[in-house]
Amino acid sequence: MSCTMAGTTRCPRCGQDNDTSFAFCQACGQGLRPAPRVCSGCQSPLLPGARFCGICGRASEASPPPTPAPRASPAPTPGRMAPLGGAGGAMEVRDAKLLKLVAVRHDGLPGPTFVITRAALHCGRTQAEVKFPDDATVSPRHCRFLQREDGGFLEDLGSVNGTFLRLRQPRALSPGDELRIGRQLLRLEPMPRPSGSEGAARPWGSADPGYRARLTQLLEGGGTGEVFPLRLGENGIGREVGHVCFPGDRYVSARHARIDLSEGGVLLSDVGSSNGTFVKVTQPTRITPGDQILVGMQLLRVE
């Protein structure tokens, strides 16, 4: 058996106890005071509990009309957020097309996030908005990111060690292009041909080895290391399998990348490596969500 507190009126709809002075329920808006009854014939007021009209004698069978519930406020239009109040008034929602730059920590977790706008966002060791002061491989003013009408772009600013973009699909290479594979920095170079004409004579009975280009290992300090000739066809790169191997580099996958060499050009592909294959940026380059950029030893992700 339910009870009502003294001095309160219980809402017939939701059961909320309200002060007797309230005309409407504070929980659901239901009317708490019954509407006055009138005669359905002469419209004269009826006394409480009266079964017949005192003026015309008509039976009072009709019940009072239900009190309409208050209308709820309309919800915000889908796809747009309601304005947020602030000291300066309403605050507009950020443009959803703007790209973000996320610094990836060495444990793989996301670090600080920066919004790429029409005002260039610079990255470097000291003279930048995105700073890596403890990484000596990052130049003071290394690269910049910019949002234009036709999308986001990345540009190297003449850094010492270069800015590298992770390969997401096969890419044609040109002589002089540099690659980052694991801890290795490699440069594609044309293979010197024998002096004389294109068809210079070879020792009798020897087969053309088919070398048309080479990868040269670039060492810290500007020196060069091993040189890997590339033959026509497929040239695998990896830690365990391939024509170009780096067995001591644990950042190189067993089968990491592939270079397809033909008379028409050079094509580089990643073959599902764990740490990715990166190509040096030599001109303003479009970036899209999912791209990864190497700046010195720092990894940045575009979202």
mmCIF file of C-alpha atoms in Angstrom:
data_model
loop_
_atom_site.group_PDB
_atom_site.id
_atom_site.type_symbol
_atom_site.label_atom_id
_atom_site.label_comp_id
_atom_site.label_asym_id
_atom_site.label_seq_id
_atom_site.Cartn_x
_atom_site.Cartn_y
_atom_site.Cartn_z
ATOM 1 C CA MET A 1 0.000 0.000 0.000
ATOM 2 C CA SER A 2 1.493 3.321 -1.119
ATOM 3 C CA CYS A 3 1.343 6.431 0.983
ATOM 4 C CA THR A 4 1.707 10.120 0.295
ATOM 5 C CA MET A 5 3.723 12.453 2.494
ATOM 6 C CA ALA A 6 1.802 15.166 4.313
ATOM 7 C CA GLY A 7 1.629 18.383 2.307
ATOM 8 C CA THR A 8 2.346 16.659 -1.011
ATOM 9 C CA THR A 9 0.371 15.502 -4.027
ATOM 10 C CA ARG A 10 1.316 12.272 -5.796
ATOM 11 C CA CYS A 11 1.479 12.398 -9.584
ATOM 12 C CA PRO A 12 -1.043 9.912 -11.084
ATOM 13 C CA ARG A 13 1.296 9.249 -14.023
ATOM 14 C CA CYS A 14 4.811 8.706 -12.573
ATOM 15 C CA GLY A 15 4.140 8.520 -8.799
ATOM 16 C CA GLN A 16 6.415 11.474 -7.931
ATOM 17 C CA ASP A 17 5.479 13.372 -4.724
ATOM 18 C CA ASN A 18 5.010 17.102 -5.400
ATOM 19 C CA ASP A 19 4.245 20.058 -3.151
ATOM 20 C CA THR A 20 0.502 20.774 -2.990
ATOM 21 C CA SER A 21 1.115 24.245 -4.441
ATOM 22 C CA PHE A 22 2.434 22.781 -7.722
ATOM 23 C CA ALA A 23 -0.014 22.672 -10.619
ATOM 24 C CA PHE A 24 2.178 20.292 -12.644
ATOM 25 C CA CYS A 25 4.412 17.343 -11.726
ATOM 26 C CA GLN A 26 8.059 18.410 -11.503
ATOM 27 C CA ALA A 27 9.178 15.031 -12.888
ATOM 28 C CA CYS A 28 6.961 14.378 -15.919
ATOM 29 C CA GLY A 29 4.786 17.511 -16.347
ATOM 30 C CA GLN A 30 1.462 15.793 -15.682
ATOM 31 C CA GLY A 31 -1.269 18.161 -14.439
ATOM 32 C CA LEU A 32 -1.885 17.737 -10.711
ATOM 33 C CA ARG A 33 -5.102 19.770 -10.358
ATOM 34 C CA PRO A 34 -8.160 18.206 -12.004
ATOM 35 C CA ALA A 35 -9.803 20.341 -14.663
ATOM 36 C CA PRO A 36 -13.185 21.740 -13.639
ATOM 37 C CA ARG A 37 -16.110 19.615 -14.837
ATOM 38 C CA VAL A 38 -18.819 21.186 -16.972
ATOM 39 C CA CYS A 39 -22.165 19.963 -18.168
ATOM 40 C CA SER A 40 -22.031 18.492 -21.653
ATOM 41 C CA GLY A 41 -25.431 20.026 -22.370
ATOM 42 C CA CYS A 42 -25.486 23.595 -21.061
ATOM 43 C CA GLN A 43 -21.765 23.929 -20.221
ATOM 44 C CA SER A 44 -22.557 25.016 -16.673
ATOM 45 C CA PRO A 45 -19.976 24.154 -13.944
ATOM 46 C CA LEU A 46 -20.733 20.944 -12.080
ATOM 47 C CA LEU A 47 -20.336 20.540 -8.346
ATOM 48 C CA PRO A 48 -17.661 18.037 -7.212
ATOM 49 C CA GLY A 49 -19.157 14.541 -7.152
ATOM 50 C CA ALA A 50 -22.443 15.663 -8.771
ATOM 51 C CA ARG A 51 -24.043 13.048 -11.036
ATOM 52 C CA PHE A 52 -26.542 15.477 -12.618
ATOM 53 C CA CYS A 53 -26.332 19.108 -13.782
ATOM 54 C CA GLY A 54 -28.041 21.438 -11.307
ATOM 55 C CA ILE A 55 -29.179 23.700 -14.187
ATOM 56 C CA CYS A 56 -30.493 21.401 -16.907
ATOM 57 C CA GLY A 57 -30.539 18.018 -15.138
ATOM 58 C CA ARG A 58 -28.365 16.224 -17.716
ATOM 59 C CA ALA A 59 -26.375 13.261 -16.375
ATOM 60 C CA SER A 60 -22.658 14.121 -15.904
ATOM 61 C CA GLU A 61 -21.016 11.019 -17.396
ATOM 62 C CA ALA A 62 -18.204 12.655 -19.297
ATOM 63 C CA SER A 63 -14.778 12.660 -17.617
ATOM 64 C CA PRO A 64 -12.516 15.681 -17.771
ATOM 65 C CA PRO A 65 -10.158 15.799 -20.781
ATOM 66 C CA PRO A 66 -6.585 14.638 -20.045
ATOM 67 C CA THR A 67 -4.004 17.314 -19.468
ATOM 68 C CA PRO A 68 -1.561 17.340 -22.413
ATOM 69 C CA ALA A 69 2.066 16.590 -21.500
ATOM 70 C CA PRO A 70 4.549 19.369 -22.201
ATOM 71 C CA ARG A 71 6.358 19.043 -25.522
ATOM 72 C CA ALA A 72 10.024 18.089 -25.364
ATOM 73 C CA SER A 73 12.615 20.418 -26.847
ATOM 74 C CA PRO A 74 13.712 19.345 -30.357
ATOM 75 C CA ALA A 75 16.968 17.404 -30.500
ATOM 76 C CA PRO A 76 19.922 18.898 -32.384
ATOM 77 C CA THR A 77 19.989 18.164 -36.094
ATOM 78 C CA PRO A 78 21.990 14.960 -36.792
ATOM 79 C CA GLY A 79 25.531 15.690 -37.940
ATOM 80 C CA ARG A 80 25.790 19.051 -36.146
ATOM 81 C CA MET A 81 26.615 19.664 -32.523
ATOM 82 C CA ALA A 82 24.757 22.181 -30.437
ATOM 83 C CA PRO A 83 26.830 25.347 -29.816
ATOM 84 C CA LEU A 84 28.847 25.350 -26.620
ATOM 85 C CA GLY A 85 28.537 28.415 -24.423
ATOM 86 C CA GLY A 86 31.736 30.163 -23.403
ATOM 87 C CA ALA A 87 33.129 33.482 -22.319
ATOM 88 C CA GLY A 88 33.073 34.659 -25.928
ATOM 89 C CA GLY A 89 29.556 33.353 -26.733
ATOM 90 C CA ALA A 90 28.728 30.340 -28.898
ATOM 91 C CA MET A 91 31.680 28.211 -30.012
ATOM 92 C CA GLU A 92 31.610 26.722 -33.508
ATOM 93 C CA VAL A 93 32.396 23.046 -34.105
ATOM 94 C CA ARG A 94 35.823 22.422 -35.644
ATOM 95 C CA ASP A 95 35.996 21.657 -39.341
ATOM 96 C CA ALA A 96 35.892 17.851 -39.595
ATOM 97 C CA LYS A 97 38.166 17.972 -42.694
ATOM 98 C CA LEU A 98 41.201 19.246 -40.786
ATOM 99 C CA LEU A 99 43.948 16.676 -40.327
ATOM 100 C CA LYS A 100 45.661 15.904 -37.031
ATOM 101 C CA LEU A 101 49.276 14.987 -36.416
ATOM 102 C CA VAL A 102 49.903 12.481 -33.612
ATOM 103 C CA ALA A 103 53.389 11.911 -32.211
ATOM 104 C CA VAL A 104 53.811 8.163 -31.613
ATOM 105 C CA ARG A 105 55.786 7.325 -28.482
ATOM 106 C CA HIS A 106 58.564 4.727 -28.548
ATOM 107 C CA ASP A 107 56.264 2.267 -26.738
ATOM 108 C CA GLY A 108 53.743 2.610 -29.572
ATOM 109 C CA LEU A 109 51.185 4.644 -27.615
ATOM 110 C CA PRO A 110 49.908 7.984 -28.950
ATOM 111 C CA GLY A 111 51.602 11.116 -27.651
ATOM 112 C CA PRO A 112 50.743 14.814 -28.144
ATOM 113 C CA THR A 113 48.286 15.687 -30.921
ATOM 114 C CA PHE A 114 48.478 18.765 -33.166
ATOM 115 C CA VAL A 115 45.901 20.121 -35.638
ATOM 116 C CA ILE A 116 47.155 20.885 -39.155
ATOM 117 C CA THR A 117 45.625 24.181 -40.297
ATOM 118 C CA ARG A 118 46.254 26.708 -43.065
ATOM 119 C CA ALA A 119 48.895 28.243 -40.815
ATOM 120 C CA ALA A 120 51.920 25.982 -41.359
ATOM 121 C CA LEU A 121 52.701 23.560 -38.532
ATOM 122 C CA HIS A 122 56.483 23.244 -38.224
ATOM 123 C CA CYS A 123 58.340 20.264 -36.807
ATOM 124 C CA GLY A 124 61.913 20.377 -35.534
ATOM 125 C CA ARG A 125 64.298 20.188 -32.614
ATOM 126 C CA THR A 126 64.037 23.839 -31.493
ATOM 127 C CA GLN A 127 62.388 26.192 -34.021
ATOM 128 C CA ALA A 128 58.986 24.550 -34.340
ATOM 129 C CA GLU A 129 55.560 24.040 -32.829
ATOM 130 C CA VAL A 130 56.137 20.261 -32.769
ATOM 131 C CA LYS A 131 59.461 19.925 -30.937
ATOM 132 C CA PHE A 132 61.774 16.983 -30.269
ATOM 133 C CA PRO A 133 64.533 18.707 -28.268
ATOM 134 C CA ASP A 134 66.262 15.465 -27.231
ATOM 135 C CA ASP A 135 66.651 13.964 -30.720
ATOM 136 C CA ALA A 136 69.938 15.089 -32.277
ATOM 137 C CA THR A 137 68.925 13.559 -35.643
ATOM 138 C CA VAL A 138 66.134 16.141 -35.984
ATOM 139 C CA SER A 139 67.166 19.483 -37.497
ATOM 140 C CA PRO A 140 66.246 22.712 -35.639
ATOM 141 C CA ARG A 141 63.621 23.418 -38.329
ATOM 142 C CA HIS A 142 63.073 20.065 -40.028
ATOM 143 C CA CYS A 143 59.780 19.979 -41.975
ATOM 144 C CA ARG A 144 56.323 21.509 -42.063
ATOM 145 C CA PHE A 145 52.709 20.422 -42.506
ATOM 146 C CA LEU A 146 50.090 22.550 -44.228
ATOM 147 C CA GLN A 147 46.343 22.309 -44.880
ATOM 148 C CA ARG A 148 45.326 23.641 -48.317
ATOM 149 C CA GLU A 149 42.063 23.701 -50.248
ATOM 150 C CA ASP A 150 43.032 20.452 -51.996
ATOM 151 C CA GLY A 151 44.199 18.625 -48.849
ATOM 152 C CA GLY A 152 47.101 18.271 -46.434
ATOM 153 C CA PHE A 153 50.738 18.481 -47.532
ATOM 154 C CA LEU A 154 54.179 17.670 -46.111
ATOM 155 C CA GLU A 155 57.362 19.520 -47.077
ATOM 156 C CA ASP A 156 60.955 18.963 -45.967
ATOM 157 C CA LEU A 157 62.801 22.207 -45.125
ATOM 158 C CA GLY A 158 66.302 21.147 -46.097
ATOM 159 C CA SER A 159 66.860 18.965 -43.038
ATOM 160 C CA VAL A 160 70.183 17.177 -42.605
ATOM 161 C CA ASN A 161 68.739 13.667 -42.252
ATOM 162 C CA GLY A 162 65.618 14.034 -44.358
ATOM 163 C CA THR A 163 61.898 13.450 -43.873
ATOM 164 C CA PHE A 164 60.492 10.047 -44.854
ATOM 165 C CA LEU A 165 56.946 8.938 -45.738
ATOM 166 C CA ARG A 166 55.861 5.338 -45.198
ATOM 167 C CA LEU A 167 55.030 3.397 -48.347
ATOM 168 C CA ARG A 168 51.342 2.405 -48.583
ATOM 169 C CA GLN A 169 51.324 1.191 -52.183
ATOM 170 C CA PRO A 170 53.965 0.349 -54.833
ATOM 171 C CA ARG A 171 55.934 3.400 -55.917
ATOM 172 C CA ALA A 172 58.210 4.146 -58.840
ATOM 173 C CA LEU A 173 61.730 5.174 -57.853
ATOM 174 C CA SER A 174 64.247 7.420 -59.574
ATOM 175 C CA PRO A 175 68.039 7.455 -59.274
ATOM 176 C CA GLY A 176 68.997 9.316 -56.111
ATOM 177 C CA ASP A 177 65.886 8.327 -54.112
ATOM 178 C CA GLU A 178 66.627 7.310 -50.518
ATOM 179 C CA LEU A 179 64.875 4.584 -48.494
ATOM 180 C CA ARG A 180 64.617 3.825 -44.790
ATOM 181 C CA ILE A 181 64.240 0.098 -44.072
ATOM 182 C CA GLY A 182 64.650 -0.768 -40.415
ATOM 183 C CA ARG A 183 67.802 1.069 -39.278
ATOM 184 C CA GLN A 184 69.185 1.092 -42.823
ATOM 185 C CA LEU A 185 69.436 4.153 -45.033
ATOM 186 C CA LEU A 186 69.786 3.175 -48.695
ATOM 187 C CA ARG A 187 70.154 5.173 -51.909
ATOM 188 C CA LEU A 188 69.176 3.969 -55.389
ATOM 189 C CA GLU A 189 71.910 4.576 -57.941
ATOM 190 C CA PRO A 190 72.346 3.645 -61.599
ATOM 191 C CA MET A 191 74.817 0.845 -62.183
ATOM 192 C CA PRO A 192 77.920 2.067 -64.068
ATOM 193 C CA ARG A 193 78.082 0.396 -67.474
ATOM 194 C CA PRO A 194 81.288 -0.759 -69.158
ATOM 195 C CA SER A 195 83.126 1.972 -71.023
ATOM 196 C CA GLY A 196 82.374 2.203 -74.683
ATOM 197 C CA SER A 197 79.109 1.567 -76.490
ATOM 198 C CA GLU A 198 75.953 0.108 -75.009
ATOM 199 C CA GLY A 199 76.809 -3.224 -76.571
ATOM 200 C CA ALA A 200 80.430 -3.396 -75.408
ATOM 201 C CA ALA A 201 81.965 -6.833 -75.875
ATOM 202 C CA ARG A 202 81.999 -9.273 -72.954
ATOM 203 C CA PRO A 203 84.381 -12.160 -72.464
ATOM 204 C CA TRP A 204 83.499 -15.022 -74.788
ATOM 205 C CA GLY A 205 80.759 -17.221 -73.347
ATOM 206 C CA SER A 206 79.939 -14.995 -70.320
ATOM 207 C CA ALA A 207 76.294 -14.132 -69.673
ATOM 208 C CA ASP A 208 75.024 -10.624 -69.041
ATOM 209 C CA PRO A 209 74.375 -10.537 -65.228
ATOM 210 C CA GLY A 210 71.530 -8.120 -65.875
ATOM 211 C CA TYR A 211 72.545 -5.508 -63.313
ATOM 212 C CA ARG A 212 70.997 -2.127 -64.103
ATOM 213 C CA ALA A 213 70.987 -0.374 -60.722
ATOM 214 C CA ARG A 214 72.284 -0.717 -57.172
ATOM 215 C CA LEU A 215 71.419 0.132 -53.573
ATOM 216 C CA THR A 216 74.186 1.857 -51.647
ATOM 217 C CA GLN A 217 74.176 1.761 -47.846
ATOM 218 C CA LEU A 218 74.616 5.236 -46.332
ATOM 219 C CA LEU A 219 76.377 5.400 -42.985
ATOM 220 C CA GLU A 220 76.204 7.949 -40.193
ATOM 221 C CA GLY A 221 78.652 10.760 -40.840
ATOM 222 C CA GLY A 222 78.186 10.677 -44.625
ATOM 223 C CA GLY A 223 80.208 7.586 -45.567
ATOM 224 C CA THR A 224 79.010 4.641 -47.649
ATOM 225 C CA GLY A 225 78.883 0.979 -46.703
ATOM 226 C CA GLU A 226 77.870 -2.069 -48.689
ATOM 227 C CA VAL A 227 76.727 -1.878 -52.286
ATOM 228 C CA PHE A 228 73.992 -4.243 -53.505
ATOM 229 C CA PRO A 229 73.663 -4.705 -57.301
ATOM 230 C CA LEU A 230 70.082 -5.054 -58.535
ATOM 231 C CA ARG A 231 69.322 -7.359 -61.441
ATOM 232 C CA LEU A 232 66.431 -7.239 -63.890
ATOM 233 C CA GLY A 233 63.306 -8.708 -62.331
ATOM 234 C CA GLU A 234 62.523 -9.097 -58.634
ATOM 235 C CA ASN A 235 65.041 -8.140 -55.943
ATOM 236 C CA GLY A 236 64.004 -9.053 -52.404
ATOM 237 C CA ILE A 237 65.054 -7.061 -49.333
ATOM 238 C CA GLY A 238 64.917 -8.531 -45.827
ATOM 239 C CA ARG A 239 66.681 -9.788 -42.743
ATOM 240 C CA GLU A 240 66.721 -13.452 -43.806
ATOM 241 C CA VAL A 241 65.438 -13.709 -47.383
ATOM 242 C CA GLY A 242 66.326 -11.694 -50.476
ATOM 243 C CA HIS A 243 69.131 -10.346 -52.634
ATOM 244 C CA VAL A 244 69.667 -7.475 -50.186
ATOM 245 C CA CYS A 245 69.972 -8.814 -46.621
ATOM 246 C CA PHE A 246 70.633 -7.210 -43.236
ATOM 247 C CA PRO A 247 70.820 -10.163 -40.818
ATOM 248 C CA GLY A 248 71.939 -8.022 -37.878
ATOM 249 C CA ASP A 249 69.102 -5.467 -38.030
ATOM 250 C CA ARG A 250 66.172 -6.678 -35.921
ATOM 251 C CA TYR A 251 64.002 -3.835 -37.205
ATOM 252 C CA VAL A 252 64.084 -5.377 -40.686
ATOM 253 C CA SER A 253 61.485 -8.097 -41.249
ATOM 254 C CA ALA A 254 62.514 -11.520 -42.565
ATOM 255 C CA ARG A 255 60.903 -10.542 -45.900
ATOM 256 C CA HIS A 256 60.583 -6.786 -45.842
ATOM 257 C CA ALA A 257 60.352 -5.174 -49.281
ATOM 258 C CA ARG A 258 60.861 -5.830 -52.981
ATOM 259 C CA ILE A 259 62.340 -3.880 -55.872
ATOM 260 C CA ASP A 260 61.147 -4.836 -59.356
ATOM 261 C CA LEU A 261 63.631 -3.695 -61.975
ATOM 262 C CA SER A 262 62.809 -3.539 -65.654
ATOM 263 C CA GLU A 263 64.048 -1.690 -68.690
ATOM 264 C CA GLY A 264 61.190 0.726 -68.122
ATOM 265 C CA GLY A 265 61.974 1.677 -64.516
ATOM 266 C CA VAL A 266 62.218 0.703 -60.850
ATOM 267 C CA LEU A 267 59.220 -0.167 -58.658
ATOM 268 C CA LEU A 268 59.426 -0.430 -54.846
ATOM 269 C CA SER A 269 56.853 -2.420 -52.830
ATOM 270 C CA ASP A 270 56.508 -3.281 -49.152
ATOM 271 C CA VAL A 271 55.649 -6.972 -48.601
ATOM 272 C CA GLY A 272 53.923 -6.719 -45.226
ATOM 273 C CA SER A 273 56.867 -5.682 -43.055
ATOM 274 C CA SER A 274 56.317 -4.932 -39.374
ATOM 275 C CA ASN A 275 58.061 -1.551 -39.257
ATOM 276 C CA GLY A 276 57.355 -0.327 -42.759
ATOM 277 C CA THR A 277 59.311 0.923 -45.761
ATOM 278 C CA PHE A 278 59.890 4.683 -45.961
ATOM 279 C CA VAL A 279 60.849 6.900 -48.915
ATOM 280 C CA LYS A 280 62.506 10.304 -48.550
ATOM 281 C CA VAL A 281 60.316 13.320 -49.332
ATOM 282 C CA THR A 282 61.952 15.510 -52.001
ATOM 283 C CA GLN A 283 59.076 17.873 -52.809
ATOM 284 C CA PRO A 284 55.754 18.978 -51.253
ATOM 285 C CA THR A 285 53.828 15.724 -50.897
ATOM 286 C CA ARG A 286 50.137 15.110 -50.224
ATOM 287 C CA ILE A 287 49.309 13.359 -46.949
ATOM 288 C CA THR A 288 46.107 11.551 -45.982
ATOM 289 C CA PRO A 289 44.767 9.894 -42.804
ATOM 290 C CA GLY A 290 46.785 6.792 -41.993
ATOM 291 C CA ASP A 291 50.077 8.120 -43.346
ATOM 292 C CA GLN A 292 53.191 7.731 -41.170
ATOM 293 C CA ILE A 293 56.195 10.063 -41.268
ATOM 294 C CA LEU A 294 59.716 9.613 -39.936
ATOM 295 C CA VAL A 295 61.416 12.769 -38.669
ATOM 296 C CA GLY A 296 64.842 11.783 -37.377
ATOM 297 C CA MET A 297 64.053 8.927 -34.979
ATOM 298 C CA GLN A 298 60.495 10.168 -34.359
ATOM 299 C CA LEU A 299 57.365 8.600 -35.853
ATOM 300 C CA LEU A 300 54.329 10.794 -36.613
ATOM 301 C CA ARG A 301 50.888 9.588 -37.697
ATOM 302 C CA VAL A 302 48.274 11.521 -39.688
ATOM 303 C CA GLU A 303 44.644 11.219 -38.572
#
